[in-house]
Amino acid sequence: MLFIIFTRKFIKLPKANNLVNMPTVIRLYTAKYSFEKPNYTVENRKAAEVLDAYICPVSGFVNNATLFLPLKYSDKNVEFSTADLIIIQELKGFNPYKMDLGASQNCRRTVDMVTSFKQFNVAKSFGIFKLRKLNNNAYEIFANPEDGITSVAVPKRKNHKIFELAPNAAFAYKINYKIDSTFTKGKQRTYFENTYLFENLGEITDIKYLPNNQMAVQCKLPSNNYKIIDERKNLW
């Protein structure tokens, strides 16, 4: 459900009038929290589990099969108009796509807020995930915790498939880990509680670009009638 508030009249803006493909859009809402050991309490962990019912997206939104993106992305119009998949991300908590606490130089992982992929003959890497396209615009989602920051985290986890995301479906993936002071520049042990909410918004037929003052929307996140894959462990 979208509640759209435009504060000014539309102005003429670049858009993708002739999409080569009809790309699928996946929204990824990421809630990531870190706690030093004294603050890693039951109460704080429960608070980190709460997802917002509504968000005011800064990366983009879909309405009536049209993807609305911030104007700054208009220079990627050709790339987006030929894509098979576009992922728009919304973040809560610390920024998980900057260098994570404890990551060594070769673990740095930067993922743009809006990312596109095409030619899904092989699985595509995206953060700690991989995606493989199936029939009917569904996608296999794989967790790859051996990559990036979680390669130095405890407990160790293997790369594995977690879900098949069909159009107009959603699922949440929960994971936690800890990093000792060896990897955190002398700081005490740090704990991380992460939730990733994937939502397949289906195919789009158009892309429009808006200035920030016209990106005033409120999007309802999926309710609790979606599958939750909870791979969190008891950490000490």
Short mmCIF file of C-alpha atoms in Angstrom, two decimals:
data_model
loop_
_atom_site.label_atom_id
_atom_site.label_comp_id
_atom_site.label_asym_id
_atom_site.label_seq_id
_atom_site.Cartn_x
_atom_site.Cartn_y
_atom_site.Cartn_z
CA MET A 1 0.00 0.00 0.00
CA LEU A 2 1.34 3.44 -0.93
CA PHE A 3 0.31 6.81 0.42
CA ILE A 4 1.77 9.31 -2.03
CA ILE A 5 2.15 12.98 -1.24
CA PHE A 6 3.62 15.23 -3.92
CA THR A 7 4.56 18.60 -2.58
CA ARG A 8 4.95 20.24 -6.00
CA LYS A 9 3.69 19.78 -9.52
CA PHE A 10 5.53 17.32 -11.72
CA ILE A 11 8.26 18.79 -13.86
CA LYS A 12 9.60 17.27 -17.06
CA LEU A 13 12.17 14.69 -16.07
CA PRO A 14 14.14 11.98 -17.86
CA LYS A 15 12.51 8.57 -17.82
CA ALA A 16 12.76 5.18 -19.47
CA ASN A 17 9.98 5.37 -22.07
CA ASN A 18 11.01 2.20 -23.88
CA LEU A 19 12.24 -0.47 -21.54
CA VAL A 20 14.11 -3.17 -23.42
CA ASN A 21 13.00 -5.63 -20.75
CA MET A 22 10.28 -5.58 -18.13
CA PRO A 23 12.57 -5.86 -15.12
CA THR A 24 11.51 -7.33 -11.81
CA VAL A 25 11.96 -5.10 -8.77
CA ILE A 26 12.96 -6.51 -5.39
CA ARG A 27 12.90 -4.29 -2.33
CA LEU A 28 15.37 -5.20 0.42
CA TYR A 29 14.70 -3.63 3.82
CA THR A 30 17.74 -4.15 6.04
CA ALA A 31 17.75 -3.65 9.81
CA LYS A 32 21.27 -3.96 11.22
CA TYR A 33 22.35 -3.29 14.78
CA SER A 34 25.63 -3.64 16.64
CA PHE A 35 26.12 -3.88 20.41
CA GLU A 36 29.19 -3.89 22.57
CA LYS A 37 29.14 -6.63 25.16
CA PRO A 38 27.64 -4.65 28.11
CA ASN A 39 24.71 -3.58 25.89
CA TYR A 40 23.99 -7.00 24.42
CA THR A 41 20.96 -7.54 26.62
CA VAL A 42 17.71 -9.42 26.09
CA GLU A 43 15.83 -6.11 25.97
CA ASN A 44 18.11 -4.63 23.30
CA ARG A 45 17.99 -7.78 21.22
CA LYS A 46 14.18 -7.76 21.31
CA ALA A 47 14.12 -4.09 20.30
CA ALA A 48 16.36 -4.89 17.32
CA GLU A 49 13.83 -7.48 16.13
CA VAL A 50 11.05 -4.93 15.63
CA LEU A 51 10.55 -3.94 11.99
CA ASP A 52 8.74 -0.78 10.99
CA ALA A 53 5.18 -1.14 9.69
CA TYR A 54 5.72 1.73 7.24
CA ILE A 55 8.79 3.29 5.70
CA CYS A 56 9.42 6.51 3.82
CA PRO A 57 11.73 5.16 1.12
CA VAL A 58 14.75 7.14 0.00
CA SER A 59 15.90 4.65 -2.65
CA GLY A 60 12.73 4.24 -4.67
CA PHE A 61 9.23 2.79 -4.76
CA VAL A 62 6.85 1.07 -7.16
CA ASN A 63 3.33 2.25 -7.93
CA ASN A 64 1.09 0.97 -10.75
CA ALA A 65 3.99 -0.94 -12.37
CA THR A 66 6.14 2.21 -12.46
CA LEU A 67 9.43 2.40 -10.58
CA PHE A 68 10.10 5.86 -9.13
CA LEU A 69 13.76 6.60 -8.39
CA PRO A 70 15.61 9.67 -7.11
CA LEU A 71 16.75 11.99 -9.88
CA LYS A 72 20.41 11.27 -9.11
CA TYR A 73 19.97 7.83 -10.70
CA SER A 74 18.83 9.16 -14.08
CA ASP A 75 22.38 8.81 -15.43
CA LYS A 76 21.90 5.04 -15.08
CA ASN A 77 18.74 5.05 -17.18
CA VAL A 78 20.21 2.94 -20.00
CA GLU A 79 21.53 0.40 -17.50
CA PHE A 80 18.19 0.14 -15.69
CA SER A 81 16.11 0.00 -18.89
CA THR A 82 17.99 -3.10 -20.08
CA ALA A 83 18.07 -4.87 -16.70
CA ASP A 84 16.39 -8.13 -15.76
CA LEU A 85 16.33 -7.25 -12.05
CA ILE A 86 16.52 -4.02 -10.07
CA ILE A 87 17.05 -4.09 -6.30
CA ILE A 88 16.13 -1.06 -4.20
CA GLN A 89 17.38 -0.98 -0.62
CA GLU A 90 16.20 0.74 2.52
CA LEU A 91 18.37 0.71 5.62
CA LYS A 92 17.65 0.86 9.33
CA GLY A 93 20.40 0.95 11.93
CA PHE A 94 24.05 1.51 11.04
CA ASN A 95 24.92 1.55 7.35
CA PRO A 96 25.68 -2.07 6.44
CA TYR A 97 27.03 -1.19 3.03
CA LYS A 98 29.91 0.88 4.27
CA MET A 99 32.90 -0.90 5.71
CA ASP A 100 31.58 -3.06 8.52
CA LEU A 101 33.28 -3.08 11.89
CA GLY A 102 36.05 -5.64 11.83
CA ALA A 103 36.33 -6.05 8.09
CA SER A 104 39.83 -6.30 6.73
CA GLN A 105 40.81 -4.54 3.51
CA ASN A 106 39.82 -7.50 1.35
CA CYS A 107 36.46 -7.80 3.14
CA ARG A 108 35.22 -4.35 2.25
CA ARG A 109 31.86 -4.63 0.58
CA THR A 110 30.13 -1.67 -1.02
CA VAL A 111 26.66 -2.14 -2.51
CA ASP A 112 24.76 0.74 -4.06
CA MET A 113 21.29 1.59 -2.77
CA VAL A 114 19.86 0.84 -6.23
CA THR A 115 21.48 -2.04 -8.11
CA SER A 116 20.61 -3.73 -11.39
CA PHE A 117 21.50 -7.07 -12.96
CA LYS A 118 21.00 -8.68 -16.35
CA GLN A 119 21.84 -11.94 -18.12
CA PHE A 120 21.10 -14.33 -15.27
CA ASN A 121 22.91 -17.29 -16.81
CA VAL A 122 24.82 -17.53 -13.51
CA ALA A 123 23.99 -16.53 -9.93
CA LYS A 124 24.70 -12.87 -9.18
CA SER A 125 26.43 -11.70 -6.00
CA PHE A 126 24.77 -9.02 -3.92
CA GLY A 127 26.22 -8.18 -0.51
CA ILE A 128 26.29 -11.39 1.51
CA PHE A 129 23.70 -12.89 -0.85
CA LYS A 130 23.55 -14.48 -4.28
CA LEU A 131 20.50 -14.51 -6.54
CA ARG A 132 19.59 -16.88 -9.36
CA LYS A 133 16.64 -16.29 -11.65
CA LEU A 134 14.00 -19.02 -12.00
CA ASN A 135 10.96 -19.26 -14.25
CA ASN A 136 8.01 -16.88 -13.80
CA ASN A 137 10.20 -14.09 -12.37
CA ALA A 138 10.96 -15.97 -9.17
CA TYR A 139 14.45 -15.87 -7.67
CA GLU A 140 16.49 -18.28 -5.60
CA ILE A 141 18.17 -16.45 -2.74
CA PHE A 142 21.40 -17.84 -1.29
CA ALA A 143 23.13 -16.67 1.89
CA ASN A 144 26.89 -16.40 1.49
CA PRO A 145 28.12 -15.60 5.00
CA GLU A 146 31.58 -16.92 4.15
CA ASP A 147 32.02 -13.78 2.06
CA GLY A 148 32.83 -10.36 3.46
CA ILE A 149 32.58 -9.36 7.09
CA THR A 150 31.03 -12.59 8.31
CA SER A 151 34.14 -14.50 7.22
CA VAL A 152 35.83 -13.21 10.40
CA ALA A 153 32.73 -13.60 12.57
CA VAL A 154 31.61 -16.25 15.03
CA PRO A 155 29.79 -18.59 14.61
CA LYS A 156 31.04 -19.74 11.23
CA ARG A 157 28.37 -20.41 8.63
CA LYS A 158 28.43 -22.09 5.25
CA ASN A 159 26.99 -20.68 2.05
CA HIS A 160 23.54 -22.14 1.39
CA LYS A 161 20.16 -21.58 -0.25
CA ILE A 162 17.58 -19.91 1.97
CA PHE A 163 14.46 -19.18 -0.12
CA GLU A 164 12.68 -19.05 -3.48
CA LEU A 165 11.12 -15.60 -3.81
CA ALA A 166 8.06 -15.59 -6.07
CA PRO A 167 6.43 -12.42 -7.50
CA ASN A 168 4.40 -10.47 -4.91
CA ALA A 169 5.88 -12.57 -2.09
CA ALA A 170 8.19 -11.72 0.79
CA PHE A 171 10.41 -13.38 3.36
CA ALA A 172 12.70 -12.32 6.20
CA TYR A 173 16.17 -13.66 6.94
CA LYS A 174 17.63 -13.22 10.44
CA ILE A 175 21.26 -13.76 11.33
CA ASN A 176 23.56 -12.77 14.18
CA TYR A 177 27.26 -13.02 14.91
CA LYS A 178 30.02 -11.63 17.09
CA ILE A 179 33.49 -10.28 16.40
CA ASP A 180 36.24 -10.26 18.99
CA SER A 181 38.60 -7.38 19.73
CA THR A 182 41.31 -8.81 17.46
CA PHE A 183 39.31 -7.61 14.47
CA THR A 184 37.78 -4.46 15.98
CA LYS A 185 40.87 -2.29 16.49
CA GLY A 186 41.13 -2.89 20.22
CA LYS A 187 37.44 -2.49 21.01
CA GLN A 188 35.67 -5.05 23.12
CA ARG A 189 33.66 -7.89 21.61
CA THR A 190 30.90 -6.61 19.35
CA TYR A 191 27.60 -8.35 18.58
CA PHE A 192 25.53 -7.91 15.43
CA GLU A 193 21.80 -8.58 14.97
CA ASN A 194 20.64 -8.36 11.35
CA THR A 195 17.28 -8.76 9.64
CA TYR A 196 16.86 -8.72 5.86
CA LEU A 197 13.31 -8.40 4.52
CA PHE A 198 13.06 -9.28 0.82
CA GLU A 199 9.94 -8.35 -1.16
CA ASN A 200 9.39 -9.21 -4.83
CA LEU A 201 7.38 -6.26 -6.19
CA GLY A 202 6.90 -7.85 -9.62
CA GLU A 203 7.61 -6.53 -13.10
CA ILE A 204 7.59 -2.86 -14.02
CA THR A 205 6.71 -1.22 -17.32
CA ASP A 206 8.22 2.23 -16.76
CA ILE A 207 10.84 4.12 -14.74
CA LYS A 208 10.52 7.74 -13.67
CA TYR A 209 13.01 9.94 -11.85
CA LEU A 210 11.95 12.47 -9.25
CA PRO A 211 13.74 15.21 -7.30
CA ASN A 212 14.01 14.53 -3.58
CA ASN A 213 11.15 16.86 -2.70
CA GLN A 214 8.80 14.68 -4.78
CA MET A 215 9.90 11.42 -3.17
CA ALA A 216 7.47 11.98 -0.29
CA VAL A 217 5.75 8.61 -0.03
CA GLN A 218 4.84 6.17 2.68
CA CYS A 219 5.16 2.47 1.87
CA LYS A 220 3.64 -0.30 3.94
CA LEU A 221 5.98 -3.19 4.58
CA PRO A 222 4.61 -6.74 4.43
CA SER A 223 2.79 -7.83 7.57
CA ASN A 224 3.76 -10.94 9.49
CA ASN A 225 2.19 -13.34 6.98
CA TYR A 226 5.54 -14.09 5.36
CA LYS A 227 8.09 -16.78 6.07
CA ILE A 228 10.91 -16.03 8.50
CA ILE A 229 14.18 -17.91 8.17
CA ASP A 230 15.80 -17.44 11.57
CA GLU A 231 19.43 -18.59 11.72
CA ARG A 232 20.40 -16.69 14.84
CA LYS A 233 22.40 -18.49 17.51
CA ASN A 234 22.85 -18.04 21.25
CA LEU A 235 25.96 -15.90 21.60
CA TRP A 236 28.03 -15.41 24.74
#
